[in-house]
XYZ file of C-alpha atoms in Angstrom:
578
model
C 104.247 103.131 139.596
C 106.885 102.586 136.349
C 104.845 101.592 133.530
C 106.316 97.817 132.304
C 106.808 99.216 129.032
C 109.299 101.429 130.501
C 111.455 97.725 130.943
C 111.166 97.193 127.229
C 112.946 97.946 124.343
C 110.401 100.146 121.939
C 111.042 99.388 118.756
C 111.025 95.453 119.995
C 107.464 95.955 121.990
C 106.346 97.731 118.302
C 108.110 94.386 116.229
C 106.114 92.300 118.549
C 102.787 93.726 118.381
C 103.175 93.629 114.155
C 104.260 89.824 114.454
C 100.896 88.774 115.960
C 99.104 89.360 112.837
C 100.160 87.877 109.346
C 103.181 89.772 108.515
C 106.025 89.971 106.543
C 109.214 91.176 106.871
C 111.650 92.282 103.542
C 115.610 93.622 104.226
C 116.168 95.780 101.453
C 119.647 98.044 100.614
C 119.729 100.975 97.682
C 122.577 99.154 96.205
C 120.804 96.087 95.470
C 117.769 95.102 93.144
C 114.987 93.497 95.191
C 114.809 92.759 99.046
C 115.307 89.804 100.792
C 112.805 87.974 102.680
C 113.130 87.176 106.722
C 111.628 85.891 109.735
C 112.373 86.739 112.826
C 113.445 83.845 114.752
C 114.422 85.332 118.011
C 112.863 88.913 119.939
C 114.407 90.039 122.877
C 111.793 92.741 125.066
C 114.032 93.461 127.454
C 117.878 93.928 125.309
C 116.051 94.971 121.301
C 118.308 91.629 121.339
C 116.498 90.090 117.578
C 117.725 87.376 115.607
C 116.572 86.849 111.653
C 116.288 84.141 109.393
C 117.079 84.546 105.859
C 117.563 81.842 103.574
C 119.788 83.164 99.799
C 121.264 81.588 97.199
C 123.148 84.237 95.571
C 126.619 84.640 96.828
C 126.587 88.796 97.508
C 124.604 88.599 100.613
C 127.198 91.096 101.832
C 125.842 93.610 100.210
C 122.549 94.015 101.987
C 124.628 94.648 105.213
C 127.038 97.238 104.060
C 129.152 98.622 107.516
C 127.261 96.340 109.856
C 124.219 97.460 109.531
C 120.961 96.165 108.172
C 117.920 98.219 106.999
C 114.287 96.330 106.545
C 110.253 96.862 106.486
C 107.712 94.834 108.231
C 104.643 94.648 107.194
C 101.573 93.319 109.220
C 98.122 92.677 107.785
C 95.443 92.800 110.579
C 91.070 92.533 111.199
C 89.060 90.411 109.980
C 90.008 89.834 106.875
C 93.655 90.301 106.937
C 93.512 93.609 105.008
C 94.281 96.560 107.498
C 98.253 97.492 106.108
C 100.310 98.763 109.246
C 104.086 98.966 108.678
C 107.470 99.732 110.899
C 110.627 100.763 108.681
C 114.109 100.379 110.428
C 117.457 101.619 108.622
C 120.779 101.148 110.177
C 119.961 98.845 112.667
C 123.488 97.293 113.910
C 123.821 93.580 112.617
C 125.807 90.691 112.457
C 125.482 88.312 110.138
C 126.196 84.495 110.802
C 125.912 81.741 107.724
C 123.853 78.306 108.916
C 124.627 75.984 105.582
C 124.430 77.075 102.122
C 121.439 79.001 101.752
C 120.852 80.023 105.276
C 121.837 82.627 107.254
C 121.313 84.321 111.298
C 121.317 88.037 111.208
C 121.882 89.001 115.101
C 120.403 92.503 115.414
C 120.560 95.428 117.760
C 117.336 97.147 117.775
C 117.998 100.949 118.722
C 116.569 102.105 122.501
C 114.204 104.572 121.011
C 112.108 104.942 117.994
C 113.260 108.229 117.181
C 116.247 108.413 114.764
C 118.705 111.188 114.755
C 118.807 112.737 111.200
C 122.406 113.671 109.573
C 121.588 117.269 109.987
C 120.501 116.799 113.689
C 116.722 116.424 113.233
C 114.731 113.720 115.286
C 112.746 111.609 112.314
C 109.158 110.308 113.953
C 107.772 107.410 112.779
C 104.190 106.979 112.341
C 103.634 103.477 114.222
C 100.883 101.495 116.123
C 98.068 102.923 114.133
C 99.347 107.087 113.152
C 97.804 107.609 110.612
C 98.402 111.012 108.487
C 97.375 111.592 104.787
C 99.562 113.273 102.277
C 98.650 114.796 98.991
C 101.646 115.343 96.630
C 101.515 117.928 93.898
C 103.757 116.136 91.317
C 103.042 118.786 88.041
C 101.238 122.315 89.270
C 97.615 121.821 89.189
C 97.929 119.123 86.686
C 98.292 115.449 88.196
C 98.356 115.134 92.656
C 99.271 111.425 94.259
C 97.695 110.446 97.541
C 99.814 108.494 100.040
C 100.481 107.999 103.927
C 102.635 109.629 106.018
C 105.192 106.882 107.461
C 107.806 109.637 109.224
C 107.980 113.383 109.870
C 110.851 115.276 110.978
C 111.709 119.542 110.580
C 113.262 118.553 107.555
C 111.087 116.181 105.535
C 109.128 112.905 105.682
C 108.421 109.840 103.797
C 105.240 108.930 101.784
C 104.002 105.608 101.369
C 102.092 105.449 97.726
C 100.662 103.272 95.155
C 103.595 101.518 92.875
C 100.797 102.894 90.332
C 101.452 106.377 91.135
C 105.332 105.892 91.521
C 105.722 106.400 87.627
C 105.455 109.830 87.748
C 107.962 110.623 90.182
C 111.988 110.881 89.692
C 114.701 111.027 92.121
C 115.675 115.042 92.624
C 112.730 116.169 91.497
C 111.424 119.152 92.696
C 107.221 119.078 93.511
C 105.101 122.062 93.716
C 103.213 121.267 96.798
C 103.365 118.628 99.793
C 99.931 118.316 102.089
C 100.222 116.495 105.124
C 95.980 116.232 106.780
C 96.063 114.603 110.024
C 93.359 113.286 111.541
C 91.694 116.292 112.919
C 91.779 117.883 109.712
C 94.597 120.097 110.647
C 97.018 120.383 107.777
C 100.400 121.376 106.206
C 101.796 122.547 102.968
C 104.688 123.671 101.536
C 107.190 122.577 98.353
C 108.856 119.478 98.088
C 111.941 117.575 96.669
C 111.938 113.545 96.030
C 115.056 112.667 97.717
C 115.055 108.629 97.619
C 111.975 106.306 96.224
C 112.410 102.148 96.958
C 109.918 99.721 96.667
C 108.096 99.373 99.984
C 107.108 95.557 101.238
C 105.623 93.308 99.157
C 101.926 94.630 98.499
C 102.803 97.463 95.410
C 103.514 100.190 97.664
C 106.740 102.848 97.177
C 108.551 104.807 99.646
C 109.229 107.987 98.834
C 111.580 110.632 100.355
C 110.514 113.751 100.272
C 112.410 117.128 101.785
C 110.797 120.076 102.546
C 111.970 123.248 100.671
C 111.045 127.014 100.950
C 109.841 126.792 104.100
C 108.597 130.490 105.405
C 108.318 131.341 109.056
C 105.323 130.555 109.235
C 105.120 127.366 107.689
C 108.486 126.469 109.837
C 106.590 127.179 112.923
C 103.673 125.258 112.029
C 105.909 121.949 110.813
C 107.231 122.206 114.442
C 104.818 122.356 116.199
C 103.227 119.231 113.788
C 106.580 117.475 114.658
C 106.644 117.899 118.305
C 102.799 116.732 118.407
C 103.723 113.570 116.203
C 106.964 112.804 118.740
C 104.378 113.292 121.607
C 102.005 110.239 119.941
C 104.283 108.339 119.088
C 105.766 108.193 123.048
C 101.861 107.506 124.153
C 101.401 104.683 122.157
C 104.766 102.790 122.571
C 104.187 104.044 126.551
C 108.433 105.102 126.397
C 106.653 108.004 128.757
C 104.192 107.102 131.547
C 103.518 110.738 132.133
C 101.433 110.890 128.773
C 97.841 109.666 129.445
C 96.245 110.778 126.590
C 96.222 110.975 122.351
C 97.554 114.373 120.664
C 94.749 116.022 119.438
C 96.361 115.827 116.278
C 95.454 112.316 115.974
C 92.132 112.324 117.493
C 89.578 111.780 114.295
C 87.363 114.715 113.186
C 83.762 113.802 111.047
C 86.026 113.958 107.918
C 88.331 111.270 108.619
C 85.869 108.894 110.487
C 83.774 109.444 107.023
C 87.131 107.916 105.135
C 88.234 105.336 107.876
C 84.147 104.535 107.805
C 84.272 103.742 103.983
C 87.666 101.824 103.824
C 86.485 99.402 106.252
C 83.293 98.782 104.271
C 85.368 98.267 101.355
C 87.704 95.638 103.076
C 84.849 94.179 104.267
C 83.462 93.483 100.581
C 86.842 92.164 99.296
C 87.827 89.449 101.811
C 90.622 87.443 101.566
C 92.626 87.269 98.456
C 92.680 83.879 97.274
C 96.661 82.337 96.099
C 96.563 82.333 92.687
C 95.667 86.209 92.278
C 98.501 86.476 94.729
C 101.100 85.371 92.687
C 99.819 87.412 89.381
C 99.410 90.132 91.673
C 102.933 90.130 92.755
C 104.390 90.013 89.160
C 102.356 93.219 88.277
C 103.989 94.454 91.747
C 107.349 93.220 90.561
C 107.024 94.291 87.080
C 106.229 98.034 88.442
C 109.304 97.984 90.697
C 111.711 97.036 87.672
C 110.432 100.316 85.979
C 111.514 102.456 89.326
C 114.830 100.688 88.997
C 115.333 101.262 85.035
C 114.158 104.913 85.704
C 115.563 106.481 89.111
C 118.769 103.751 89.520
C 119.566 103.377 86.046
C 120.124 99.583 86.361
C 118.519 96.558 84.490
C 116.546 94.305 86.790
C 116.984 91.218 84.654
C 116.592 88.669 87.752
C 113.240 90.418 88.929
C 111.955 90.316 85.261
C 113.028 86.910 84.615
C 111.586 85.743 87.727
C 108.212 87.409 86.456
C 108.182 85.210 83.426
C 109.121 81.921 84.544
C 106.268 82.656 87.605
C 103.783 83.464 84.846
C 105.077 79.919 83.625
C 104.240 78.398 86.904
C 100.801 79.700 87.654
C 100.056 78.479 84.109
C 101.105 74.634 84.781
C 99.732 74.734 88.311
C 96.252 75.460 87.154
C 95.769 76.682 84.253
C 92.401 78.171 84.965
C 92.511 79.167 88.009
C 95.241 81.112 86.556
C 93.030 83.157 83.724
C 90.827 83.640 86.208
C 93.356 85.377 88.197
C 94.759 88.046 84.620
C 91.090 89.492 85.388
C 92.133 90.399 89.055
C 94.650 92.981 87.247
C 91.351 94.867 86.169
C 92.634 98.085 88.135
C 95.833 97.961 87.702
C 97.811 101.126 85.404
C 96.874 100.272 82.000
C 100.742 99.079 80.676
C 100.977 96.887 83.746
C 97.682 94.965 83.412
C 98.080 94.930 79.280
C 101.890 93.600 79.526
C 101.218 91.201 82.317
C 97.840 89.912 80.594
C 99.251 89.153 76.707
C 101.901 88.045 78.473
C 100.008 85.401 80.349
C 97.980 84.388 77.204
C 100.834 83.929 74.832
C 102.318 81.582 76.757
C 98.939 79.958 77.700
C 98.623 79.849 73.640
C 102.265 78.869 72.999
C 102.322 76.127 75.465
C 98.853 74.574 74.328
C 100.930 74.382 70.629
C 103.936 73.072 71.796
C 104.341 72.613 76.010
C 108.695 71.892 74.799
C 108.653 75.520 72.712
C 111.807 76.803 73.376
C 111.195 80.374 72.512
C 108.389 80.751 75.366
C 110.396 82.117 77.695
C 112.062 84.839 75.608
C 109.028 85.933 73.784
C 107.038 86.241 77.514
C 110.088 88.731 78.580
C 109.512 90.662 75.464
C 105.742 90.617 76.189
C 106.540 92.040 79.487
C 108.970 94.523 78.206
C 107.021 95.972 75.602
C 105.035 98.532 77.354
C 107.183 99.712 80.053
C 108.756 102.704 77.116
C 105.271 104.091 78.026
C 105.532 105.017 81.923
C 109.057 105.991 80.395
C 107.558 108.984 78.620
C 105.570 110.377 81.719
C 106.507 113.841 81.943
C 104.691 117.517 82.034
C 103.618 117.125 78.567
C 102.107 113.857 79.286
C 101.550 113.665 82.871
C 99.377 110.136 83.291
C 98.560 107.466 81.215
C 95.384 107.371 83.141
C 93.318 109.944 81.389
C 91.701 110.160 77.791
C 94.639 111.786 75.472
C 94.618 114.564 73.161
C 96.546 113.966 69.667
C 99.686 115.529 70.694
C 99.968 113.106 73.885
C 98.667 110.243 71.566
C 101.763 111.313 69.479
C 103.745 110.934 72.084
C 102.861 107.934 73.897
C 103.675 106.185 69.863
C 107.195 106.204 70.399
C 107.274 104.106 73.584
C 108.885 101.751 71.690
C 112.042 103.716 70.401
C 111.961 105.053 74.237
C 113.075 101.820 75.475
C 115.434 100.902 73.220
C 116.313 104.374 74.270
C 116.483 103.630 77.394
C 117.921 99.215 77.291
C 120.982 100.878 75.265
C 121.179 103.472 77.595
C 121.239 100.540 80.805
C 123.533 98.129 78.643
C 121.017 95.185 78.314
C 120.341 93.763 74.559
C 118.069 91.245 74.601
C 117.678 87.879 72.361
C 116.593 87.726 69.271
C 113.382 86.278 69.831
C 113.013 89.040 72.827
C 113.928 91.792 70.451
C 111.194 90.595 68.096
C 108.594 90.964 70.126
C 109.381 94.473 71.825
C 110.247 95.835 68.364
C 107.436 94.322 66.477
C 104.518 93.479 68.615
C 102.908 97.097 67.371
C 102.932 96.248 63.506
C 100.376 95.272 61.457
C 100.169 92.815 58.183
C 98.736 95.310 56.449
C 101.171 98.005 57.535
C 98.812 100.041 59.695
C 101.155 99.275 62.721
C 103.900 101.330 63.922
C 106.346 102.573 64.798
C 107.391 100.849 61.200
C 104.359 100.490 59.471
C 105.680 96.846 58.507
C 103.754 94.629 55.975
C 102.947 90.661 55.152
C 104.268 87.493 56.328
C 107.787 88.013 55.696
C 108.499 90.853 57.641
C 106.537 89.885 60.374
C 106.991 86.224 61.866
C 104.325 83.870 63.154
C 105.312 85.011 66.631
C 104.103 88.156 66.102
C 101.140 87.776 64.340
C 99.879 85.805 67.256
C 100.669 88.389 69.524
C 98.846 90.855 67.107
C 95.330 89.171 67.826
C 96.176 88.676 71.100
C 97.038 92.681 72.321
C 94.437 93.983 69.862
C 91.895 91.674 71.952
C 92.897 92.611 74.877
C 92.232 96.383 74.093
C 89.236 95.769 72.831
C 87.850 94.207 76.119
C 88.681 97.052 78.120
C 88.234 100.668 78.177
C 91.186 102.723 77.134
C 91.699 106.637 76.221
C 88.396 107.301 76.004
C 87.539 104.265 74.069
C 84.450 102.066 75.753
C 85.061 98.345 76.823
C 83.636 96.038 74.271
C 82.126 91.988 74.754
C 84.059 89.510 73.513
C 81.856 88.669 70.712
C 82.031 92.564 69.651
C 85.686 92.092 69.777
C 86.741 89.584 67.237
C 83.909 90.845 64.727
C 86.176 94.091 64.755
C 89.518 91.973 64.813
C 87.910 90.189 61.959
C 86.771 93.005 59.889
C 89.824 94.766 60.123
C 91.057 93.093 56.394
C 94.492 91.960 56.421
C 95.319 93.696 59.477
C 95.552 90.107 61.166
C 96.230 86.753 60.958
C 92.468 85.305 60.526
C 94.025 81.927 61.087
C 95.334 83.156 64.978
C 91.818 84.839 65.415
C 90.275 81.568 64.781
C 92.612 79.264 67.295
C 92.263 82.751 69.917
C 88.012 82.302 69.652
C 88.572 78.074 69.615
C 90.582 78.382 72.776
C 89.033 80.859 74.600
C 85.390 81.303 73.378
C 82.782 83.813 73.713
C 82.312 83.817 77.332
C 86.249 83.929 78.436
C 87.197 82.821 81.750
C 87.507 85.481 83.922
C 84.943 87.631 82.490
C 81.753 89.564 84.161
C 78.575 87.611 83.066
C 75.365 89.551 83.772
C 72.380 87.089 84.324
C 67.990 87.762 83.427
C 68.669 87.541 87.618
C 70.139 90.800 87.905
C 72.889 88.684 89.059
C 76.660 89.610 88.080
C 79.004 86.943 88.636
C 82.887 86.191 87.364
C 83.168 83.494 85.039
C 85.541 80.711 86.676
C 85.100 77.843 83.790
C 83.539 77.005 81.314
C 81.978 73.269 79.440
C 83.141 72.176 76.117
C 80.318 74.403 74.041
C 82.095 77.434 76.020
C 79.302 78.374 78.481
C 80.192 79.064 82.041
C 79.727 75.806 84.329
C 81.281 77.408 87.393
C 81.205 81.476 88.487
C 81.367 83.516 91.416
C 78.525 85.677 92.363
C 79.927 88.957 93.696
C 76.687 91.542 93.183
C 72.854 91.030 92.778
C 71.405 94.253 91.157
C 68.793 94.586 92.948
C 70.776 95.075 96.449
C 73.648 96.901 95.007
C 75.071 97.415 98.480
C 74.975 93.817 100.142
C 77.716 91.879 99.757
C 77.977 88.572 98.302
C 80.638 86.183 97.378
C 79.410 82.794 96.024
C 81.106 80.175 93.845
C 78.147 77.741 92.576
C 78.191 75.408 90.056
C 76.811 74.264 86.589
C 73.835 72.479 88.438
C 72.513 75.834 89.952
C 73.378 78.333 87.880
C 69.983 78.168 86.189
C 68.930 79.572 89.644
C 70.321 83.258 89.010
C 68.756 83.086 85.241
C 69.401 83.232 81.928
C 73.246 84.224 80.538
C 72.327 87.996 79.230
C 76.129 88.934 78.034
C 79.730 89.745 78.954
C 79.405 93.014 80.616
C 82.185 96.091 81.970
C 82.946 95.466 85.773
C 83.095 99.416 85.872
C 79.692 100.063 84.768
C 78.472 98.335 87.651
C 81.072 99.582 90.621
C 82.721 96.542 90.656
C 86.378 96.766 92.203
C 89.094 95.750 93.822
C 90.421 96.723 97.125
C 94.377 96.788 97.249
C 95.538 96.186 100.927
């Protein structure tokens, strides 16, 4: 008997297995600077017959369907907890589109009869779909810095990677990699030297596609690849059932002690993180957007200014929606890269400050861009010489990283953006001191530096101080404005005193350790500044059972006495991207 699914379009029956879990679906295009949410409105099984809706304000629409064709990523989120990532990535799928009223439009697509897509060079590309799962280890410098990803295609000639945005700062477009390492399931595996080809943002969860080609390729290795690609094909046709004569998995994909070790600990970890609540969503996403305005400034040599502008006035949003709900949400950006959850952060707390002065300030919205902007000369300088930003520095990469500043001027001339004079201030100025200890030009007093800056001053130097940084250990908030305040004339005492009025020794969105052995986020806090609402995420004692609690100022004497602000780190407390 004909299996049904051999009635079915493929790549539909895949679409519609993704759609019955929360999903999302993003039609993106290399010539254009963010991607374009859909829905699909209509799904054909039988025809591939699939109809999108996409609603756009912006009159070049055309450009995301250059010769009739559309390319896009759907994303599905699926278990328990909405946090197992699955994806399906279609590029020149035919497409017409059709405009409803303004700001809506019908894309009519033609999904393609098989899942396999004919390379230019005659290659069949496999995607890795309905659960494939390979590993891949890229060498980006030799023996100095390696990024783990997943393996989302294969063919003879290359594949793509699916990696942290995080990780994406290393990499350039035509840049050639020491070593590739695809590990399947099994534990078989594959090396050889690569080339980035193409690198795009990749959904809407901080994830980058990257394009990598194969070069160098022995015999040997050739043979291997092959016989990896021909394995991968046979999956593939298994689990979409486009051949009823396969009744088994490859043995490629079949999991060896290794992998059900790692798939083992992942779901443990999804299962402490549950869901992620809205507010951390949307902060999330700017750090996520933030990251993919670097990858355009660096591989496509083009100034995002919409995606950074919509960072700020979101930032903005969050902020007047629920204002603490929304500090509570910077400390989600714990693991973040450094310069992301530092620009994002002082960012967030300028404006916080700036609108609590004056909610009319017209200047908000330019200093917040230059908040934003500030740090990104730093993943600029990322090279051999200074291969992460992750790692304790020696002096000559210390040296280094000090002219991030001058690198993105560099780099703004370079792209043919100038920014406004209250923007400027801030990126140029936000490193200097009133003492002149700053850099990169050591300016001094009141009259060089204006009363924008100095509050930014306390503000980043704060923000250090509460978190761990080359080397240097995490400090309390109490700890941290005795050395702000110490530090002379280095800062405005005046700023340091509003910063400690506002935001008090026990900051929302810090890790209070209780006499309990209780460690819980601070949510609020009552007019003296002690925490009246927190969520309990670990008790000491039972370091491996999970608990997520949100009590209130009427039982919080029940987990004990307020110890201190303490360094989520210290006591293995993360978070799990999806």
């Amino acid at each position: 008997m004909v299996s049904p699914a051999q009635h079915q379009n493929p790549s539909a029956n895949i679409i519609r297995s993704l759609l019955k879990h929360t999903n999302e679906l993003s039609v993106y295009s290399k010539d254009m600077p963010y991607a374009l949410t859909a829905e699909v409105i209509e799904l054909n099984l039988s025809t591939g017959h699939m109809v999108l809706g996409i609603e756009y304000a912006g009159l070049d629409i055309e450009r995301y369907f250059a010769h009739g064709s559309v390319n896009f990523d759907l994303e599905a989120l699926k278990g328990a907890h909405a946090m197992e990532r699955e994806t399906y990535s279609l590029s020149n799928v035919a497409a017409k589109l059709q405009k409803s009223d303004s700001t809506h439009y019908r894309l009519e697509c033609q999904l393609p009869e098989s899942v396999f897509v004919q390379e230019n060079r005659g290659a069949v590309r496999i995607p890795f779909i309905l659960g494939m799962l390979a590993r891949v280890g890229l060498e980006v410098y030799s023996n100095n810095l390696h990024v783990l990803g997943r393996l989302r295609n294969l063919s003879i000639g290359g594949c793509m990677v699916d990696i942290d945005l995080a990780d994406s700062v290393a990499i350039g477009v035509d840049q050639n990699i020491p070593g590739v390492t695809l590990e399947f399931p099994n534990g078989e595996s594959f090396f050889a030297e690569g080339r980035i080809c193409h690198m795009r943002p990749f959904g809407n969860h901080g994830y980058a596609a990257v394009g990598v080609q194969f070069i160098n390729l022995s015999t040997s290795q050739a043979e291997t690849l092959f016989q990896f690609v021909n394995e991968s094909e046979r999956e593939a046709a298994y689990r979409t059932g486009s051949n009823d004569k396969l009744t088994y998995h490859s043995s490629l994909f079949i999991p060896g002690l290794k992998e059900k070790k790692i798939l083992q600990r992942e779901a443990q970890e999804r299962e402490k993180q549950g869901r992620q609540p809205p507010m951390e969503r949307g902060v999330m996403d700017v750090a996520h957007q933030l990251q993919i305005s670097l990858m355009y400034m660096k591989n496509r040599e083009l100034f995002p200014s919409d995606i950074l502008y919509d960072c700020v006035d979101t930032l903005r949003y969050l902020i007047e929606q629920d204002r603490k709900a929304f500090l509570y949400a910077l400390a989600y950006l714990r693991e973040e890269p450094d310069w992301v959850r530092h620009a994002v952060q002082v960012a967030g707390l300028l404006a916080d400050l700036l609108l609590s002065r004056d909610p009319h300030d017209p200047q908000v919205r330019e200093a917040m861009l230059g908040a934003l902007l500030h740090t990104i000369g730093k993943p600029l300088l990322v090279s051999e010489e200074l291969p992460s930003l992750k790692v304790s520095m020696n002096p000559a990469q210390k040296f280094i990283l000090s002219g991030h500043v001058e690198e993105l001027f560099n780099k703004l001339h370079a792209l043919g953006w100038k920014p406004s004079p209250t923007c400027l201030d801030v990126i140029e100025n936000a490193n200097e001191r009133l003492d002149g200890s700053g850099y990169p030009a050591a300016k001094r007093s009141s009259h060089q530096l204006s009363k924008l800056i100095r509050l930014i001053a306390v503000i980043k130097v704060v923000n250090k101080l509460l978190h761990s940084r080359n080397g240097e250990p995490a400090h309390s908030p109490l700890d941290a404005y005795r050395i702000v305040n110490n530090a002379d004339t280095a800062y405005d005492k005046t700023v340091l005193v509003e910063y400690i009025q506002v935001y008090g020794l026990y900051p929302i969105g810090c890790l209070a350790k209780y006499s309990g052995s209780f460690l819980a986020w601070v949510m609020d806090v009552d007019a003296k500044g002690m925490p009246n609402q927190v969520h309990i995420v670990k008790n000491l004692r039972f370091p491996e059972t999970n608990i997520s609690s949100v009590i209130f100022q009427s039982d919080i004497t029940q987990i004990g006495k307020l110890e201190g602000i303490v360094n989520p780190f210290d006591y293995g407390v993360k978070v799990l991207k999806i």
